[in-house]
């Protein structure tokens, strides 16, 4: 009887193989086979890729939240290990007052320790902005949140490509990354939403600036609360 049960189980459950174990590892790490396809499509044709995903063609694409969590975690880990924010701070002129210098250092310390949290908080903020500016195109807030998650995750991928440059020239490559982020948002919005391109470009630039300023405000407020409660 025991042998029969084992035989029946083996008929429905595949044998454990190296491939099976590897797939389990990838699943544990919140990875999936669609991630490389997602990265490529969002890099080459972001608007078309996001439109297809929102329209229901999701099998080949990575889940946007899972994608965002994975790449942000990797980027945050590398950023902390390389101490990139401290390098950026040291490249700028230090405040003359010792107390001010300690305050700035505490702010920077908080920002790089909780960089992933600030990044996640900026995603719904970007979604609010795109929803307000492109509301008449018919997408609901959840769909704009999907758009925001995809764009933010792909930016983190682009950031990983320039992270070596950030290590050696922090200020220069951080500025390059910021310009690339603004440009990527504009390009994605132009390729996703129909209409007059110059209007969409203008909205995209405004959205990029507002999202950047609000993200700085969020990070600053959180840092101030953190420092005051220590």
Coordinates of C-alpha atoms in Angstrom, one line a residue:
X1 CA 0.0 0.0 0.0
X2 CA 2.8 2.4 0.9
X3 CA 4.6 1.6 -2.4
X4 CA 1.4 2.3 -4.3
X5 CA 0.9 5.6 -2.6
X6 CA 4.5 6.6 -3.5
X7 CA 4.0 5.6 -7.1
X8 CA 0.8 7.6 -7.3
X9 CA 2.6 10.6 -5.8
X10 CA 5.5 10.4 -8.3
X11 CA 3.1 10.4 -11.2
X12 CA 1.7 13.8 -10.2
X13 CA 4.7 15.4 -8.7
X14 CA 7.9 16.0 -10.8
X15 CA 11.2 14.6 -9.6
X16 CA 13.6 17.0 -7.9
X17 CA 16.2 18.1 -10.4
X18 CA 18.9 20.8 -10.5
X19 CA 16.5 22.9 -12.7
X20 CA 13.8 22.4 -10.1
X21 CA 16.0 23.5 -7.2
X22 CA 17.2 26.6 -9.2
X23 CA 13.6 27.6 -9.9
X24 CA 12.8 27.3 -6.2
X25 CA 15.8 29.5 -5.4
X26 CA 14.7 32.2 -7.9
X27 CA 11.2 32.0 -6.6
X28 CA 12.5 32.6 -3.1
X29 CA 14.4 35.6 -4.2
X30 CA 11.2 37.0 -5.8
X31 CA 12.8 36.6 -9.3
X32 CA 11.0 35.3 -12.3
X33 CA 11.9 34.4 -15.9
X34 CA 10.2 37.6 -17.2
X35 CA 12.5 40.0 -15.6
X36 CA 15.0 40.2 -18.4
X37 CA 12.3 40.6 -21.0
X38 CA 10.7 43.3 -18.8
X39 CA 14.0 45.2 -18.5
X40 CA 14.6 45.0 -22.2
X41 CA 11.1 46.1 -23.2
X42 CA 11.0 49.0 -20.7
X43 CA 14.3 50.2 -21.9
X44 CA 13.5 50.0 -25.7
X45 CA 9.8 50.7 -25.8
X46 CA 8.5 51.7 -22.3
X47 CA 5.1 53.1 -23.4
X48 CA 4.3 50.0 -25.5
X49 CA 5.4 47.6 -22.8
X50 CA 3.3 49.3 -20.1
X51 CA 0.3 49.6 -22.4
X52 CA 0.4 45.9 -23.1
X53 CA 0.7 45.1 -19.4
X54 CA -2.2 47.3 -18.5
X55 CA -4.2 45.8 -21.4
X56 CA -3.8 42.3 -20.0
X57 CA -0.7 40.9 -21.7
X58 CA 1.1 40.1 -18.5
X59 CA 2.4 36.6 -18.8
X60 CA 5.8 37.6 -20.3
X61 CA 6.3 40.6 -18.0
X62 CA 7.5 40.7 -14.4
X63 CA 5.1 41.8 -11.7
X64 CA 5.9 45.6 -11.3
X65 CA 5.9 45.5 -7.5
X66 CA 8.1 42.4 -7.3
X67 CA 10.4 44.0 -10.0
X68 CA 10.6 47.2 -8.0
X69 CA 11.4 45.5 -4.7
X70 CA 14.1 43.3 -6.2
X71 CA 16.1 46.0 -8.1
X72 CA 15.6 48.6 -5.3
X73 CA 17.0 46.1 -2.7
X74 CA 20.0 45.3 -4.9
X75 CA 20.7 49.1 -5.6
X76 CA 20.3 49.9 -1.8
X77 CA 22.6 47.1 -0.8
X78 CA 25.3 48.2 -3.3
X79 CA 24.8 51.9 -2.3
X80 CA 25.4 51.1 1.4
X81 CA 28.3 48.8 0.8
X82 CA 30.1 51.4 -1.4
X83 CA 29.1 54.2 1.0
X84 CA 28.1 56.3 -2.0
X85 CA 26.2 59.0 -0.1
X86 CA 29.2 59.7 2.2
X87 CA 31.4 60.0 -0.9
X88 CA 28.9 62.4 -2.4
X89 CA 28.9 64.4 0.8
X90 CA 32.7 64.5 1.0
X91 CA 32.9 65.9 -2.6
X92 CA 30.8 68.9 -1.6
X93 CA 32.1 71.7 0.6
X94 CA 31.6 71.1 4.3
X95 CA 29.6 73.5 6.4
X96 CA 31.8 75.9 8.4
X97 CA 29.9 75.3 11.7
X98 CA 30.7 72.0 13.3
X99 CA 27.1 71.6 14.5
X100 CA 25.8 72.1 11.0
X101 CA 28.3 69.6 9.7
X102 CA 27.2 66.9 12.1
X103 CA 23.5 67.6 11.3
X104 CA 24.2 67.3 7.5
X105 CA 26.1 64.0 8.2
X106 CA 23.2 62.7 10.2
X107 CA 20.8 63.6 7.3
X108 CA 23.0 61.8 4.8
X109 CA 23.4 58.8 7.1
X110 CA 19.6 58.5 7.3
X111 CA 19.1 58.9 3.6
X112 CA 21.4 56.1 2.6
X113 CA 20.3 53.8 5.4
X114 CA 16.6 54.2 4.4
X115 CA 17.0 54.9 0.7
X116 CA 14.7 52.0 -0.2
X117 CA 11.9 53.3 2.0
X118 CA 12.1 56.8 0.4
X119 CA 12.2 55.2 -3.0
X120 CA 9.0 53.2 -2.3
X121 CA 7.2 56.3 -0.9
X122 CA 8.0 58.2 -4.1
X123 CA 6.3 55.6 -6.2
X124 CA 2.7 56.4 -5.1
X125 CA 3.6 60.1 -5.3
X126 CA 4.6 59.7 -8.9
X127 CA 1.4 57.8 -9.6
X128 CA -0.6 60.7 -8.1
X129 CA 1.1 63.2 -10.4
X130 CA 0.7 61.1 -13.6
X131 CA -3.0 60.4 -12.6
X132 CA -3.7 64.1 -12.2
X133 CA -2.0 65.2 -15.4
X134 CA -3.3 62.3 -17.6
X135 CA -6.6 61.5 -15.9
X136 CA -8.7 62.0 -19.1
X137 CA -6.9 59.0 -20.7
X138 CA -9.0 56.7 -18.6
X139 CA -6.5 54.9 -16.4
X140 CA -7.4 54.5 -12.7
X141 CA -5.0 55.2 -9.9
X142 CA -4.0 51.6 -9.5
X143 CA -3.0 51.5 -13.2
X144 CA -1.0 54.7 -12.7
X145 CA 0.6 53.0 -9.7
X146 CA 1.7 50.2 -12.0
X147 CA 3.1 52.7 -14.4
X148 CA 5.0 54.4 -11.6
X149 CA 6.4 51.1 -10.3
X150 CA 7.6 50.1 -13.7
X151 CA 9.3 53.4 -14.4
X152 CA 10.9 53.6 -10.9
X153 CA 12.2 50.0 -11.2
X154 CA 13.7 50.5 -14.6
X155 CA 15.4 53.7 -13.4
X156 CA 17.0 51.6 -10.6
X157 CA 18.3 49.3 -13.3
X158 CA 19.8 52.2 -15.2
X159 CA 21.3 53.4 -11.9
X160 CA 23.0 50.1 -11.5
X161 CA 24.7 50.7 -14.9
X162 CA 26.3 54.0 -13.7
X163 CA 27.0 53.0 -10.1
X164 CA 30.7 52.5 -10.8
X165 CA 30.8 56.1 -12.1
X166 CA 29.0 57.3 -9.0
X167 CA 31.7 55.7 -6.9
X168 CA 34.5 57.6 -8.5
X169 CA 32.7 60.8 -9.5
X170 CA 29.6 61.0 -7.2
X171 CA 28.4 64.5 -8.0
X172 CA 28.8 64.2 -11.7
X173 CA 27.2 60.8 -12.1
X174 CA 24.4 61.5 -9.7
X175 CA 23.5 64.5 -11.9
X176 CA 23.7 62.3 -15.0
X177 CA 21.4 59.8 -13.3
X178 CA 19.0 62.6 -12.4
X179 CA 18.9 63.9 -16.0
X180 CA 18.4 60.3 -17.2
X181 CA 15.5 59.9 -14.8
X182 CA 13.8 63.1 -16.1
X183 CA 14.4 62.0 -19.7
X184 CA 13.1 58.5 -19.1
X185 CA 9.9 59.7 -17.5
X186 CA 9.2 62.1 -20.4
X187 CA 10.0 59.4 -23.1
X188 CA 7.8 56.8 -21.4
X189 CA 4.9 59.3 -21.1
X190 CA 5.2 60.4 -24.7
X191 CA 5.3 56.8 -25.9
X192 CA 2.3 55.8 -23.7
X193 CA -0.2 58.6 -24.0
X194 CA -1.5 59.8 -27.4
X195 CA -1.9 63.5 -28.1
X196 CA 0.3 66.4 -29.0
X197 CA 3.9 65.5 -28.1
X198 CA 4.9 69.0 -27.0
X199 CA 2.1 69.0 -24.4
X200 CA 3.0 65.6 -23.1
X201 CA 6.7 66.6 -23.0
X202 CA 5.8 69.7 -21.0
X203 CA 3.7 67.6 -18.6
X204 CA 6.4 65.0 -18.3
X205 CA 9.1 67.6 -17.4
X206 CA 6.8 69.2 -14.8
X207 CA 5.9 65.8 -13.3
X208 CA 9.6 64.9 -13.1
X209 CA 10.5 68.2 -11.3
X210 CA 7.6 67.9 -8.9
X211 CA 8.3 64.3 -8.1
X212 CA 12.0 65.1 -7.4
X213 CA 11.1 68.0 -5.2
X214 CA 8.5 66.2 -3.2
X215 CA 10.8 63.2 -2.8
X216 CA 13.5 65.4 -1.3
X217 CA 10.8 66.9 1.0
X218 CA 9.7 63.4 2.1
X219 CA 13.3 62.3 2.7
X220 CA 14.1 65.5 4.6
X221 CA 11.0 65.3 6.8
X222 CA 11.7 61.7 7.7
X223 CA 15.3 62.5 8.4
X224 CA 14.4 65.4 10.7
X225 CA 11.9 63.1 12.6
X226 CA 14.5 60.4 12.9
X227 CA 17.3 62.8 14.1
X228 CA 14.9 64.5 16.6
X229 CA 13.8 61.2 18.1
X230 CA 17.3 59.8 18.6

